[in-house]
Amino acid sequence: MTRAPERSRPAPPTPSPAQAVGRPLDRVDGPAKTAGLARYTADHHVPDLAHAALVHATVARGRITGLDTADAEAVGGVLAVLTHHNAPRMTPPAPVSALDLSTLAPGTTVDYLNTDRVHWNGQPVAVVVADSPDTARQAARLVRVTYEVEPAVTDFAAAQDDAVPLRGTLLVLGEERTGDAERALATAPVVVDHRYTTPAQSHHAMEPHATVAVWNGDRLTVHEGSQDVDWARRHLARRFGVPLAGVRVLSPHVGGGFGGKAPVWAGTVLTVLAARATGRAVRMVLSREDVIRTVGGRTPTVQRVALGAQRDGTLTALLHTGVSQVGRVGGTPEPVGSQSRHLYAAPHIWIRHSTTTLDVLPTAHMRAPGEAVGTFALESAVDELAVALGMDPVELRMRNEPDRDPLDGKRFSRRDLRAAYARGAERFGWAERTPSPRSMRDGHWLVGRGVATAFHLPVRLPADVTVRLRADGTVLVRCAFHEIGVGAATAQTQVAADALGVPVEAVTVEHGDTELPVGPQAGGSGQTASVATALLEACEELKRSVLALARRSPSSPLRGRRLSELRAGRGGLYRADAPDRGETYGVILTRAGRAEIEVRTAAGTRLGRTLQQARAAAGWFRDRRRWVRAVTGAHFCEVRVDEHTGEVRVSRWLGVFDVGRVVNPKTATSQLRGGIVMGIGAALSEETLVDPRTGRTVNPGLAEYHVPVQADLPRIEVDYLDEPDPTTPLGLLGVGEVGITGVAAAVANAVHHATGVRVRDLPVTLDRLL
Amino acid sequence: MRLTCTVNGDRHEVDDVWEGESLLYVLRERMGLPGSKNACEQGECGSCTVYLDGVPVCACLVAAGQAQGREVGTVEGLAGPGELHPVQEAFLEAGAVQCGFCTPGLLVATDDLVRRSRAEGRRPADAEIREALAGNLCRCTGYEKILDAVRLAADRMAGEAR
């Protein structure tokens, strides 16, 4: 669908169902964003605004013994230098509880500026507030801090021996097994057994984290680029000991997230603290370096994948173990074996996740945590097995494609990886590949082609939605979901338009504000489907209410009719058996003397929300027992490697995905393609470098952390099956993360085919090929 | 210093400007034009690209004093109020906008590329587009639709007077 016909403006509405969902509509926020009028956090001006800047610790672990702030305070325009000596007290973060997911909000457990302890190299130890950002930053450089340094563990490579296996919980994937994988491996005729490593990576969303905090008594208003405004609100209310109802977080436009803006980090808390301490509205825009020092990124990993197979390629054993890193003050392990539980029909499987704890900035989830780096190891190993067997890597994968989940026999809600590979192989010209390494070349370029499987498990979260229908036929949808760039508001506009049978132009969607009904986090590829589920329910309820109004009138053609006998369309309700018999919402509401009618799912009350969450959780558990709901894809990659320099250029790419139904091909394609490009970055250039002696990140900027640019890339082709999932409303699953999974393996596999060199350590830089 | 310059066709005078602060800061904080974005502060990402006397520059690397007496053009000035410029329309229609943070800089860089090509009576080739926009980072789109947008804008602007 890369070349799907894309129209500039929606076509006139037609009465058929599903008229908007599936069409490549323009983004509803596109005009504001292209005009330069969309306001992001750092663009907000409020009266009497002061500005804050951070001072970072320069040791990995220890205690602050001295703080000399005199020079900083002497700078003209400085309002305050806050340290643990003078900062207002806060309530520490709450312990994590599975019953209240907002306890996962804080990126670290550190009680910033309320402690003299230093837990990582870069931890904020002071905040300067001044009348301009430049002044604040200049003064921040003048704060002198002395430390009593304590021994610190800062070298991931050296700390792996201390890794501890994780026990599985509701929130963490631990160990899983079926059969006896070690024994099956020992007796397998063909075995590959290797170690793979991936480095730390950083989200590098284009918008650096920023916060504007305004106190009015105990009422707090925060502008914040956030993937979870509800978490931010609840966390801030707790930390500052103020009523939840008085805290408002606004996040209408977010300049990218990729996981890095889901937790609440130091910058947010300290901006609010600075505003509390100075009595001024305070804005803090983090520099790119501040972001890398205070916002956690993806963990480095070391993984072992061992595969045992019969000579015909039938897998007998699959082992996947991995170590990821957390900080001593928080962090999220990566379940690198996630996809290995579901991808191949091996009778003996063993998955184990371990973590090692370092005195570094806690890690955070980054696009497809687990699968993004786990697929590198698994899908590289499968390629190595194909080489060992002398078998085509696509054929090897199809031979082991499971009918049911290999771990516990559950059904897949849908899975057609065979179709994805078949379509991709034909379109890419896979059959033209000659199997031997170094067998294809173009002058001094060694040409290689590789494949790998993409896999992700989208989550579902509860959402509260209100839908208001007005007598003029317009619709207002309200839900505090997040627009981090994915096209979320556009997708919900399309869903509402279809559900109510109104043109998309009649629908307005409000989001990104905690004054609205609580929405889901923008995470786990679940936001669009989660909101759509609630929105569809609300629209059904709304139509029932409208019908009830209509049936009161003896003159209504809908009198005596049930909703199941009607179709929404042409801005009203019409009989399915007699499509010209019906009336518009405007006629019904006006006749009833109503200017508007509104419904809401769940409730704004605490009880209502608790009940709704319980219902959602029960549904989630029921679904998990019944089936595996996953999205998959097939990546086809061609690389060219310079025979003399080892330079790797990706020269062709095709990804074919099975992601359920697609709401908007224009935005969904970009989600998948953006994931592929982030994966190419991970494959070839992205690496957050930490000095193992000091724990300090040495490349905290875009000059030294290399994300792909236009000139690095070929045309990236994206295609998808576009078949609905039978178990979800509208057949939606999720497209945000699956694109990045498998990409690095496809590149490394193609590099092996080009050069004969197997690189098991990302990124595949040219020194590894010479 | 008192900074006097023309921004988007309007003459601006701003007092108490420190010569060393960035043009980006002046635009965003002193002139009320926050369309140009601050994402790296080191000229790596292109999000702050503006015209300075008709030449695209990273406003984060231009000192305020360097703008004295010169003409600055930002994303807000590409089209008239309530209108979209053909490059802006092309970005919208091609789906080249996602989170939107890199978009203002990309629009100026694209406008420059298309104008230069048009002046030579041609449309930019794909390789040329990729090279010309290599200094404008985007973390969302995967770039392909940005190329679509540039081609579309070049087609539409080809018919306009030079």
Short mmCIF file of C-alpha atoms in Angstrom, two decimals, chain A residues 579-736:
data_model
loop_
_atom_site.label_atom_id
_atom_site.label_comp_id
_atom_site.label_asym_id
_atom_site.label_seq_id
_atom_site.Cartn_x
_atom_site.Cartn_y
_atom_site.Cartn_z
CA PRO A 579 -32.50 3.23 3.44
CA ASP A 580 -34.62 6.25 2.49
CA ARG A 581 -36.62 5.91 5.71
CA GLY A 582 -34.90 7.69 8.55
CA GLU A 583 -33.89 11.11 9.74
CA THR A 584 -30.87 13.17 10.57
CA TYR A 585 -29.57 13.70 14.09
CA GLY A 586 -30.32 17.40 13.65
CA VAL A 587 -34.00 16.74 12.97
CA ILE A 588 -34.29 14.39 15.94
CA LEU A 589 -32.51 16.67 18.41
CA THR A 590 -34.24 19.84 17.24
CA ARG A 591 -37.68 18.25 17.44
CA ALA A 592 -36.87 17.08 20.97
CA GLY A 593 -35.78 20.57 21.90
CA ARG A 594 -32.21 19.45 22.56
CA ALA A 595 -29.19 21.50 21.51
CA GLU A 596 -26.93 18.51 22.11
CA ILE A 597 -26.70 15.09 23.64
CA GLU A 598 -23.64 13.58 25.32
CA VAL A 599 -22.64 10.14 26.56
CA ARG A 600 -19.54 8.92 28.32
CA THR A 601 -18.04 5.49 28.76
CA ALA A 602 -17.21 4.29 32.25
CA ALA A 603 -17.26 7.21 34.59
CA GLY A 604 -15.46 10.21 35.87
CA THR A 605 -16.00 8.93 39.39
CA ARG A 606 -13.31 7.01 41.18
CA LEU A 607 -15.60 4.01 41.60
CA GLY A 608 -16.58 4.07 37.96
CA ARG A 609 -12.99 4.17 36.88
CA THR A 610 -12.00 1.38 39.24
CA LEU A 611 -14.83 -0.79 37.91
CA GLN A 612 -13.84 -0.02 34.36
CA GLN A 613 -10.20 -0.86 35.03
CA ALA A 614 -11.22 -4.11 36.68
CA ARG A 615 -13.35 -4.96 33.68
CA ALA A 616 -10.51 -4.12 31.31
CA ALA A 617 -8.04 -6.16 33.36
CA ALA A 618 -10.43 -9.13 33.47
CA GLY A 619 -10.88 -8.91 29.71
CA TRP A 620 -7.14 -8.77 29.24
CA PHE A 621 -6.58 -11.88 31.35
CA ARG A 622 -9.41 -13.71 29.59
CA ASP A 623 -7.95 -12.81 26.23
CA ARG A 624 -4.44 -13.84 27.29
CA ARG A 625 -5.75 -17.26 28.29
CA ARG A 626 -7.57 -17.64 25.02
CA TRP A 627 -5.14 -16.45 22.37
CA VAL A 628 -1.95 -14.72 21.43
CA ARG A 629 -2.70 -11.40 19.84
CA ALA A 630 0.39 -10.44 17.88
CA VAL A 631 1.41 -8.46 14.83
CA THR A 632 4.06 -9.85 12.51
CA GLY A 633 5.96 -8.92 9.40
CA ALA A 634 8.62 -9.95 6.92
CA HIS A 635 11.59 -7.68 6.21
CA PHE A 636 13.53 -7.97 2.96
CA CYS A 637 16.78 -6.04 2.85
CA GLU A 638 19.53 -5.48 0.32
CA VAL A 639 22.85 -3.98 1.33
CA ARG A 640 25.93 -2.96 -0.56
CA VAL A 641 29.23 -3.22 1.26
CA ASP A 642 32.32 -1.46 -0.08
CA GLU A 643 34.88 -4.19 -0.61
CA HIS A 644 37.76 -1.88 0.36
CA THR A 645 36.38 0.29 3.16
CA GLY A 646 33.67 -1.88 4.71
CA GLU A 647 31.11 0.91 4.34
CA VAL A 648 27.58 -0.52 4.46
CA ARG A 649 24.80 1.10 2.44
CA VAL A 650 21.26 -0.19 2.64
CA SER A 651 20.18 -0.16 -0.99
CA ARG A 652 16.68 -1.66 -0.97
CA TRP A 653 14.04 -2.40 1.65
CA LEU A 654 10.63 -4.01 1.69
CA GLY A 655 8.60 -4.73 4.81
CA VAL A 656 5.32 -6.63 4.51
CA PHE A 657 3.27 -6.60 7.69
CA ASP A 658 0.28 -8.40 9.15
CA VAL A 659 -1.04 -5.78 11.56
CA GLY A 660 -4.78 -6.27 11.44
CA ARG A 661 -6.90 -3.57 9.96
CA VAL A 662 -5.33 -0.23 9.09
CA VAL A 663 -7.31 2.89 10.04
CA ASN A 664 -5.33 5.32 7.91
CA PRO A 665 -2.82 4.07 5.33
CA LYS A 666 -1.05 7.43 5.17
CA THR A 667 -0.21 7.60 8.87
CA ALA A 668 0.15 3.83 9.46
CA THR A 669 2.65 3.47 6.62
CA SER A 670 4.78 6.19 8.16
CA GLN A 671 4.63 4.47 11.54
CA LEU A 672 5.93 1.24 10.03
CA ARG A 673 8.51 2.98 7.86
CA GLY A 674 9.71 5.19 10.71
CA GLY A 675 10.22 2.03 12.74
CA ILE A 676 12.25 0.45 9.95
CA VAL A 677 14.45 3.53 9.71
CA MET A 678 15.01 3.59 13.47
CA GLY A 679 15.93 -0.09 13.13
CA ILE A 680 18.42 0.71 10.36
CA GLY A 681 19.92 3.25 12.74
CA ALA A 682 20.21 0.56 15.41
CA ALA A 683 21.74 -1.79 12.85
CA LEU A 684 24.40 0.53 11.50
CA SER A 685 25.10 3.57 13.63
CA GLU A 686 23.17 4.13 16.86
CA GLU A 687 24.99 3.60 20.13
CA THR A 688 24.90 5.48 23.40
CA LEU A 689 28.47 5.30 24.62
CA VAL A 690 29.05 5.13 28.35
CA ASP A 691 32.55 5.45 29.77
CA PRO A 692 32.83 2.19 31.73
CA ARG A 693 35.19 3.81 34.25
CA THR A 694 33.00 6.76 35.20
CA GLY A 695 29.50 5.81 34.08
CA ARG A 696 29.29 9.06 32.13
CA THR A 697 27.63 9.10 28.72
CA VAL A 698 30.18 10.54 26.32
CA ASN A 699 27.98 11.16 23.27
CA PRO A 700 24.98 13.07 24.62
CA GLY A 701 24.14 14.85 21.36
CA LEU A 702 23.09 14.35 17.77
CA ALA A 703 26.58 15.13 16.47
CA GLU A 704 27.97 12.00 18.12
CA TYR A 705 24.87 9.78 18.27
CA HIS A 706 24.09 9.06 14.65
CA VAL A 707 20.45 8.70 13.69
CA PRO A 708 19.80 7.98 10.01
CA VAL A 709 19.42 10.95 7.68
CA GLN A 710 17.80 11.17 4.26
CA ALA A 711 21.09 10.55 2.45
CA ASP A 712 21.69 7.30 4.35
CA LEU A 713 18.59 5.63 3.03
CA PRO A 714 17.09 4.06 -0.06
CA ARG A 715 13.39 4.08 -0.80
CA ILE A 716 11.78 2.10 2.03
CA GLU A 717 8.85 0.10 0.70
CA VAL A 718 6.07 -0.79 3.13
CA ASP A 719 3.17 -3.11 2.44
CA TYR A 720 0.62 -4.79 4.65
CA LEU A 721 -2.05 -7.43 4.40
CA ASP A 722 -4.76 -5.14 5.84
CA GLU A 723 -6.95 -7.96 7.14
CA PRO A 724 -8.94 -7.32 10.32
CA ASP A 725 -8.19 -9.16 13.53
CA PRO A 726 -11.33 -11.18 14.29
CA THR A 727 -11.09 -10.65 18.05
CA THR A 728 -11.01 -6.85 18.30
CA PRO A 729 -13.53 -4.14 17.52
CA LEU A 730 -12.86 -2.90 13.97
CA GLY A 731 -10.12 -5.56 13.70
CA LEU A 732 -7.41 -3.19 14.94
CA LEU A 733 -4.18 -4.39 16.54
CA GLY A 734 -1.33 -1.87 16.53
CA VAL A 735 1.35 -0.56 14.20
CA GLY A 736 3.65 1.65 16.28
#
